Coordinates of C-alpha atoms in Angstrom, one line a residue:
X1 CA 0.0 0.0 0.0
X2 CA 1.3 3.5 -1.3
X3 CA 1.6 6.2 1.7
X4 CA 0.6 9.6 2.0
X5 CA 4.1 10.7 1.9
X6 CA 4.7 8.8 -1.0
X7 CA 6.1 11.0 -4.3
X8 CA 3.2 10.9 -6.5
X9 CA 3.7 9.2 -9.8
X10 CA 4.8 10.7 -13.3
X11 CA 2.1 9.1 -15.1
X12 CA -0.7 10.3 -12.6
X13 CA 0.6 14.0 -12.7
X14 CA 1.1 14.2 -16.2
X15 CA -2.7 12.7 -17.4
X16 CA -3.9 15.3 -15.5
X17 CA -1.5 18.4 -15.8
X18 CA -3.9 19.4 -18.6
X19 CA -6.9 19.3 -16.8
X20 CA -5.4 21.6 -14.1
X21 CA -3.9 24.3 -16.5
X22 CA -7.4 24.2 -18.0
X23 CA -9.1 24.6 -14.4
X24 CA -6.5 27.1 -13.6
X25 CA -7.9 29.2 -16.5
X26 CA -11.5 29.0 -15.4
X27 CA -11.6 29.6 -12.3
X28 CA -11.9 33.0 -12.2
X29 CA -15.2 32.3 -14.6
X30 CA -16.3 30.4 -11.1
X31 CA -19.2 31.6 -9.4
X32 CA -17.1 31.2 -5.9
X33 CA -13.9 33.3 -7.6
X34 CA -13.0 36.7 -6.3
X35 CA -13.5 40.2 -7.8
X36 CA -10.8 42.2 -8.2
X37 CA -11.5 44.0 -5.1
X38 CA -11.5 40.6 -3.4
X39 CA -8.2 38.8 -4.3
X40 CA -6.7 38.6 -0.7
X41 CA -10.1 37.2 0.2
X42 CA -11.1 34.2 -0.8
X43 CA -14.5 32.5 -0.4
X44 CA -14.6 30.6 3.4
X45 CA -15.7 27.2 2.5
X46 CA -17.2 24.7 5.2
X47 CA -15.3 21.6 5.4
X48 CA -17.1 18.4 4.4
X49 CA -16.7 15.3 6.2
X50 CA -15.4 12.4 4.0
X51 CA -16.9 9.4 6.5
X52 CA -20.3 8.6 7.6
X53 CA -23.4 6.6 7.0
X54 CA -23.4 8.3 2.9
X55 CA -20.3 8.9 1.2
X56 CA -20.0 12.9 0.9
X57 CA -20.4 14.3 -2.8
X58 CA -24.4 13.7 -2.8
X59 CA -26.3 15.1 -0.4
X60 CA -23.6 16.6 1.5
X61 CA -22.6 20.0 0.9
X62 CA -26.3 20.4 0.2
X63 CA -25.7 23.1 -2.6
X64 CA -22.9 21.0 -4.9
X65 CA -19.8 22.4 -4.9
X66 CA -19.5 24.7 -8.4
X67 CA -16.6 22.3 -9.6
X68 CA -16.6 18.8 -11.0
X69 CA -13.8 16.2 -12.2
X70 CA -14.9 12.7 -12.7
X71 CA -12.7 9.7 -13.6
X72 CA -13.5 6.7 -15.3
X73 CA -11.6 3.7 -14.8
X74 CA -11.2 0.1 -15.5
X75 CA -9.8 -2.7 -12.8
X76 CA -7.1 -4.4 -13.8
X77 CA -7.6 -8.9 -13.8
X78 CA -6.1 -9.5 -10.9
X79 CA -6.8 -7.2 -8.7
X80 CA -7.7 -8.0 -5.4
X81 CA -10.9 -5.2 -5.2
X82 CA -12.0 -5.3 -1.2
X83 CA -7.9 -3.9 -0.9
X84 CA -7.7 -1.3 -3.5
X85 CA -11.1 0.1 -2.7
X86 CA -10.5 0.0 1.1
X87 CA -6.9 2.3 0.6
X88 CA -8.6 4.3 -2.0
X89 CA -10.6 5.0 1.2
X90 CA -7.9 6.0 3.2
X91 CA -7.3 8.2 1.1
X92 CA -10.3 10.2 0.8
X93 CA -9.8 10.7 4.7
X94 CA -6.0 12.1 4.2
X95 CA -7.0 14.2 1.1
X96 CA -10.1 15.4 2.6
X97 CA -8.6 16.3 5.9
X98 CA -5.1 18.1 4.2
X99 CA -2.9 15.5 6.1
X100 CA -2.3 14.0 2.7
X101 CA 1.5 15.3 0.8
X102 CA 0.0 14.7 -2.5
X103 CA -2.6 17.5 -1.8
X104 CA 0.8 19.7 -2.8
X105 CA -0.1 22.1 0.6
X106 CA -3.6 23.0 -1.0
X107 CA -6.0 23.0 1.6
X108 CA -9.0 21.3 0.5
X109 CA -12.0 23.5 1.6
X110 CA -15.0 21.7 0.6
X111 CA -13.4 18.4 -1.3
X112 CA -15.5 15.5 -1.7
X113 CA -14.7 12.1 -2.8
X114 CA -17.5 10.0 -4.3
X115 CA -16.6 6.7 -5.6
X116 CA -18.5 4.2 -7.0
X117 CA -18.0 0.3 -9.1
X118 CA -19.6 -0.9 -11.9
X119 CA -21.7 -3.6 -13.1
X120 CA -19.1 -5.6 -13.7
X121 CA -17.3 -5.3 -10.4
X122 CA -20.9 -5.7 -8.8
X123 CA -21.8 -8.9 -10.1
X124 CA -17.9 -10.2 -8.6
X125 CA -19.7 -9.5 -5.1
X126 CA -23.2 -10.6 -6.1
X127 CA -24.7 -10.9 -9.5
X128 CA -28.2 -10.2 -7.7
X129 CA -27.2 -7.1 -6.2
X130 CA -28.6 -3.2 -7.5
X131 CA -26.1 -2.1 -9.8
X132 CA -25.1 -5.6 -11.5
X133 CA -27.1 -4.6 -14.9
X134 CA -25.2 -2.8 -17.5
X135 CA -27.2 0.5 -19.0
X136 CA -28.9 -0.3 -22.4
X137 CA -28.7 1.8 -25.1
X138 CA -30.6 4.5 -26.1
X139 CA -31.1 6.9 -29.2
X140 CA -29.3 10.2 -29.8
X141 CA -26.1 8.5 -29.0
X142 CA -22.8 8.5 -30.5
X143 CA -20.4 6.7 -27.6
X144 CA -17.2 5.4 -28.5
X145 CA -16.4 1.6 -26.9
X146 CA -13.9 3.4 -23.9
X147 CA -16.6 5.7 -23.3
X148 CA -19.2 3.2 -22.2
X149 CA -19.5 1.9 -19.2
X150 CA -16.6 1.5 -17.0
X151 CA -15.3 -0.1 -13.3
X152 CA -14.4 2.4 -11.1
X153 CA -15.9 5.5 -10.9
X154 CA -13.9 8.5 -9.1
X155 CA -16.1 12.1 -8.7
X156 CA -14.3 15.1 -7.2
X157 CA -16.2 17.8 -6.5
X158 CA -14.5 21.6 -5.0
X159 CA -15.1 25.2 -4.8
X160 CA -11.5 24.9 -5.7
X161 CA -11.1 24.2 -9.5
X162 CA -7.4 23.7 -8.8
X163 CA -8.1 21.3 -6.2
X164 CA -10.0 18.6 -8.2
X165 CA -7.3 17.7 -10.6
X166 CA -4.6 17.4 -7.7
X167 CA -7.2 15.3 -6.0
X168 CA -7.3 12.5 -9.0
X169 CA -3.9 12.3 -9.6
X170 CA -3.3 11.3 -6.0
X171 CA -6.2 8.9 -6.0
X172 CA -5.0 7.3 -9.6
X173 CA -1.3 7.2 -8.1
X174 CA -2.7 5.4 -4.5
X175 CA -4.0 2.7 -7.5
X176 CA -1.5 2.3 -9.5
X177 CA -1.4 -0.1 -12.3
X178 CA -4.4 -2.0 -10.9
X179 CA -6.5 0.7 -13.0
X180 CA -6.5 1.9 -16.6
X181 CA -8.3 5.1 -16.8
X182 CA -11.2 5.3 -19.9
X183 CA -12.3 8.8 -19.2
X184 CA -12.3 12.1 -17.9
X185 CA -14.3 14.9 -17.8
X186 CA -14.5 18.2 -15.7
X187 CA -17.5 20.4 -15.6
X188 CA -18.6 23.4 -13.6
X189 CA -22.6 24.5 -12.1
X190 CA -24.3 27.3 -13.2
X191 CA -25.2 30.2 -11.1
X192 CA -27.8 28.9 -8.2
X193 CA -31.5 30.4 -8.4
X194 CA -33.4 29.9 -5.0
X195 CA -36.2 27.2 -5.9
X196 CA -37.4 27.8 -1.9
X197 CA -35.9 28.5 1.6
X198 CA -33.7 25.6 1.6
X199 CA -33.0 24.6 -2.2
X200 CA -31.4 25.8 -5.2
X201 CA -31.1 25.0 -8.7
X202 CA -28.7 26.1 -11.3
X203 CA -28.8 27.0 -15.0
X204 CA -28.0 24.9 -17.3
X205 CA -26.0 25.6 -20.9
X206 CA -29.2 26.5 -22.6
X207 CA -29.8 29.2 -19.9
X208 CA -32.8 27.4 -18.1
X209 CA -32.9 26.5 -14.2
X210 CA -32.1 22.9 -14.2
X211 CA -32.5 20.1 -11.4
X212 CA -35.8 21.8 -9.7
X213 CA -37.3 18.0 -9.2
X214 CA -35.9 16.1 -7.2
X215 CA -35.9 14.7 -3.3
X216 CA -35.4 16.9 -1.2
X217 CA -36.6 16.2 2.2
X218 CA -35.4 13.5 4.4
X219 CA -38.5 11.1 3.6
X220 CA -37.5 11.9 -0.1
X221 CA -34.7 10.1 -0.1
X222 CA -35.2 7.7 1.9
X223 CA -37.8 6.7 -0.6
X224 CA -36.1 7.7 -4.0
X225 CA -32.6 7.8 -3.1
X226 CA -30.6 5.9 -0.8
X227 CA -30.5 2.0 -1.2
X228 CA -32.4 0.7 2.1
X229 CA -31.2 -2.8 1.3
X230 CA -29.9 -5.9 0.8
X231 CA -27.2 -5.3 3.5
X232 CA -24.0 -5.3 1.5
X233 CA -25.1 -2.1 -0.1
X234 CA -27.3 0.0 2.0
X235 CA -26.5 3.4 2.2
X236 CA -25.3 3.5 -1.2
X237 CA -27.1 4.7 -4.1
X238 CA -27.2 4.0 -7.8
X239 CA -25.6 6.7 -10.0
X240 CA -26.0 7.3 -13.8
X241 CA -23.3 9.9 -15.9
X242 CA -24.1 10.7 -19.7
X243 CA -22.0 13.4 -21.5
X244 CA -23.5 15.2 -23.9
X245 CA -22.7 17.7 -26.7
X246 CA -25.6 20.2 -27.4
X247 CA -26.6 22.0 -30.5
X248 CA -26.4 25.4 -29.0
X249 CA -26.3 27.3 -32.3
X250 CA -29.8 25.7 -33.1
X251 CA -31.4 26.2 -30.0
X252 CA -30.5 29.5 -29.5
X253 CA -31.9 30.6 -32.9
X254 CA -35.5 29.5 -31.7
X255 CA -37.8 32.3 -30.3
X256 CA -38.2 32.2 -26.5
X257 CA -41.5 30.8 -26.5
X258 CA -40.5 28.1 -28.2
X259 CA -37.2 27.4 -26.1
X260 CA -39.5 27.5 -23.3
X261 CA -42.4 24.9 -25.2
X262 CA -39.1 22.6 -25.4
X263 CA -38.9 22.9 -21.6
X264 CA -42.2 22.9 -20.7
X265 CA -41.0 26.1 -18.3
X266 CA -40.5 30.1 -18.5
X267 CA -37.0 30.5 -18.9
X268 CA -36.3 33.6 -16.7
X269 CA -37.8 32.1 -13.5
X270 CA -38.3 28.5 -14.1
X271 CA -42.0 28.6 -13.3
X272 CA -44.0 25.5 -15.4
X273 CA -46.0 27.0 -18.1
X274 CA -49.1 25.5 -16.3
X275 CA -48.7 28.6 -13.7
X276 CA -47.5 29.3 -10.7
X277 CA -43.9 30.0 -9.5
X278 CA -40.9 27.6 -10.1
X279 CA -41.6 25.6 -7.1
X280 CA -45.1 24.9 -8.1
X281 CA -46.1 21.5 -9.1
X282 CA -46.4 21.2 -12.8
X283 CA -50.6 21.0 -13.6
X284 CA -49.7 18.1 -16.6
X285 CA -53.6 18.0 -17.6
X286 CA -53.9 22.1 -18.0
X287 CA -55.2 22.9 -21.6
X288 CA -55.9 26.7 -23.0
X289 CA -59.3 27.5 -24.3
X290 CA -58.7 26.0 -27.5
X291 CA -57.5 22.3 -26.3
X292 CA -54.0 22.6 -26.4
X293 CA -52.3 21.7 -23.3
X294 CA -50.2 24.3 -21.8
X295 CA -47.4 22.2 -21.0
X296 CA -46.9 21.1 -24.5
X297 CA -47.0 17.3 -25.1
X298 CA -44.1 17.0 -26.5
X299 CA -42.4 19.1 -23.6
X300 CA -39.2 17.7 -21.7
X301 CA -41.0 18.7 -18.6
X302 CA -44.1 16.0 -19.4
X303 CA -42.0 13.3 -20.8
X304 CA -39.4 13.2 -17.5
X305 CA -42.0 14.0 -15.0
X306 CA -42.0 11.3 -12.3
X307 CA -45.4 11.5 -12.1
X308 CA -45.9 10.8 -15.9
X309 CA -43.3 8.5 -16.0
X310 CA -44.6 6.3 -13.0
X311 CA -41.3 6.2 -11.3
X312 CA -39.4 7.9 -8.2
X313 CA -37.6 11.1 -7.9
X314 CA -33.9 11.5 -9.3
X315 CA -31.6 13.8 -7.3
X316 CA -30.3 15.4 -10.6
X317 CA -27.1 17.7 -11.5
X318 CA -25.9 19.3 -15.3
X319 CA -22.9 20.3 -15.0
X320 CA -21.4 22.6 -18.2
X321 CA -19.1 21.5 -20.4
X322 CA -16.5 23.2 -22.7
X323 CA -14.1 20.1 -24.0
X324 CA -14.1 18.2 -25.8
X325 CA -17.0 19.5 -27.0
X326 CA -19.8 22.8 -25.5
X327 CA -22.0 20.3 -23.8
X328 CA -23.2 19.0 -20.5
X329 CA -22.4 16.4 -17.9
X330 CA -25.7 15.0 -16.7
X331 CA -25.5 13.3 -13.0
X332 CA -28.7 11.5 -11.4
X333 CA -28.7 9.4 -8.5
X334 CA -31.3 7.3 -7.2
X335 CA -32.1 4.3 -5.7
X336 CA -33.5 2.0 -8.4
X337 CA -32.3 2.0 -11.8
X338 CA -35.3 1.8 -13.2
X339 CA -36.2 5.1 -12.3
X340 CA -33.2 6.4 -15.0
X341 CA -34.0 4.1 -17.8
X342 CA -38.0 4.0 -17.4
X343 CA -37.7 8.1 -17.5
X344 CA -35.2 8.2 -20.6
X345 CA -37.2 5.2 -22.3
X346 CA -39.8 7.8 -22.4
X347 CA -38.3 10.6 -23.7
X348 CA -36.8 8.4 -26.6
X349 CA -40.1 8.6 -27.4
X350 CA -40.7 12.6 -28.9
X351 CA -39.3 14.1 -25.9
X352 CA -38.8 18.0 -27.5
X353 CA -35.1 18.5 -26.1
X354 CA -33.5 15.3 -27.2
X355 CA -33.1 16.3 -30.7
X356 CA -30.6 18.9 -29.2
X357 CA -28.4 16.5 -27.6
X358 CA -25.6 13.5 -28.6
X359 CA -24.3 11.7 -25.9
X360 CA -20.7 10.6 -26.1
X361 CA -20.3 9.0 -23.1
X362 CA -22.5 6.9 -20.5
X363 CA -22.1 5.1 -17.3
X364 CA -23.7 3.9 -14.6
X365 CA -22.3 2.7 -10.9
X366 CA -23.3 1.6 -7.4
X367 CA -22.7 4.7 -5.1
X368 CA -20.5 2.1 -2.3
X369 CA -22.1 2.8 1.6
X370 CA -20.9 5.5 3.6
X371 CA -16.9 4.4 5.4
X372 CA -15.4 5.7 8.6
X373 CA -12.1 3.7 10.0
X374 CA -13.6 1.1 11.7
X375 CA -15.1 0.0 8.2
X376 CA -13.0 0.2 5.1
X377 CA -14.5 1.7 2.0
X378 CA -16.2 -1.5 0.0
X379 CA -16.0 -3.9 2.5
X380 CA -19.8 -4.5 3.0
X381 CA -19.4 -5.5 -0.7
X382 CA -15.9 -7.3 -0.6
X383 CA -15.7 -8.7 2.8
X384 CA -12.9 -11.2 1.7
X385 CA -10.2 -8.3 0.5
X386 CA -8.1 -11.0 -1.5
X387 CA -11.5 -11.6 -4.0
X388 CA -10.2 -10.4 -7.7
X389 CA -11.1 -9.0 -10.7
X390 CA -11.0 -11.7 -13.4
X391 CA -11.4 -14.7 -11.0
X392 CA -14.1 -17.7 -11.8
X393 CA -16.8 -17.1 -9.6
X394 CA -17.9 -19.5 -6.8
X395 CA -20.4 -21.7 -7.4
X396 CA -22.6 -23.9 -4.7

């Protein structure tokens, strides 16, 4: 096992030297970067713990940090999973609490460390366990074989931009060769709108408020988002990332009105075209004088609707996207997969937005249970720490 006060590695710095020149660039663009007046005051950011019933980088900070870098990786045959996973673990603690040398004397604000494995590393613990079924495939995509699917996912989120890439590297070097990276891709949030007292939402690249419905409350995600069960994985959550390139030019050439019949929503204030203000329930059966429903049929709002769709509630983030192409990074978690492909099944069939979008790269993971230091990250799922990648599984 690599320590903390290992050097980090020459291959792990120099995949992601890019990635921080380019966050370096942008973070001034940040909504958390200081004015000129400001520059020998930077935001105070709240430190996040890294241990707990729910890894952090969901639900915890409860606004997302404005900053994303996530990692795609594959595991290596071989590798014994239960011990990469659990010093992967570790650390998240060091990083998170600065005590790490790889952190390069950055102190890591807000960091969070989400990590999650895929289907295939699933079905190693147990073939009948959430998370073991690979995502099928869906229209409007062009997704090149390394950018589907995937083993080990690795999210950093920050106030920081700086902070993310720095982050990775020292993860990728605590793995070593037991991974080959597929993917990368960083993204930043949108400036937050207040959807109540306790909640915001950001724009997305098109310009409209994004992520309004979702669960919220406590009973909310109990219901929608955390896994309750079986045992080896509650706590976690299921998580689904597409990246997506949008036709910007296209879209911006429509009319308001009919950006916002795309939507289904008014795209200053986010309010549903049925009425109301932006935290109002969408009225799906409201029809104008004529017989035309105001909430077009065709509307993204209809078509993902929960209610419509007959499924739960998706805690769901867009992140904006400038390489390798202008786009977005779409994030939902929940606790039933179903909920995802039900939703998207749906809008494959005339949801008004999709036309605008490609997606170039897709994954889904198990979100692994919360980890403290009394119980290693993944070891609810890999109890025996020797159990490997690649190995014939057990029969009885």
């Amino acid at each position: 096992m690599r320590r903390a006060e290992d050097h980090p590695s020459r291959r792990a710095f120099l995949g992601a030297g890019a990635t921080v020149l380019a966050a370096g660039l942008t973070a001034a663009c940040e909504p958390g970067a200081a004015r000129p007046d400001q520059r020998d005051a930077p935001p105070a950011t709240t430190a996040v713990p890294p241990t707990g019933p729910h890894q952090a980088g969901i639900t915890l900070p409860r606004e997302a940090q404005p900053n994303l870098l996530v990692v795609v990786a594959d595991v290596v045959d071989g590798t014994a999973v239960g011990a990469l996973l659990a010093e992967l673990g570790e650390a998240v603690r060091a990083l998170a609490s600065g005590t790490d040398s790889r952190s390069l004397g950055l102190p890591p604000g807000d960091l969070t460390v989400t990590i999650g494995v895929g289907p295939r590393l699933v079905r190693l613990a147990d073939p009948a366990l959430p998370g073991a079924v690979d995502l099928p495939r869906f229209s409007h995509e062009r997704i090149a074989p390394h950018a589907r699917g995937g083993d080990l996912l690795v999210q950093v989120c920050a106030g920081d931009a700086v902070v993310l890439s720095i982050v990775a590297a020292a993860l990728l070097d605590q793995a070593g060769d037991r991974v080959r990276e597929r993917w990368r891709q960083s993204g930043r949030r949108g400036s937050a709108v207040p959807v109540n007292q306790d909640f915001t939402a950001p724009r997305n690249v098109f310009g409209f408020i994004d992520g309004i419905v979702g669960p919220q409350t406590d009973a909310q995600q109990r219901r929608d988002l955390w896994l309750a069960g079986p045992p080896p994985v509650a706590g976690g959550t299921l998580a689904v990332f597409r990246r997506m390139e949008l036709d910007l030019a296209r879209f911006a050439a429509l009319p308001v009105a009919d950006q916002e019949a795309v939507f289904g929503r008014r795209r200053d204030d986010g309010a549903p075209l049925s009425g109301g203000t932006i935290a109002a329930d969408p009225h799906l059966g409201a029809k104008t004088p004529d017989g035309r429903y105001l909430i077009p049929a065709d509307a993204h709002l209809r078509k993902a609707h929960p209610n419509a769709a007959g499924v739960g509630l998706m805690l769901r983030r867009s992140y904006s996207i400038d390489d390798p192409a202008p786009g977005l990074l779409f994030v939902s978690f929940q606790n039933d997969i179903r909920t995802f492909t039900t939703t998207l099944t749906r809008m494959d069939n005339g949801d008004a937005l999709l036309p605008f979008t490609t997606t170039t790269a897709s994954a889904s993971f198990l979100i692994l249970p919360g980890f403290d230091h009394q119980h290693p990250l993944g070891a609810t799922l890999f109890r025996q720490r020797s159990e490997r990648v690649g190995a014939p599984t057990p029969t009885t």
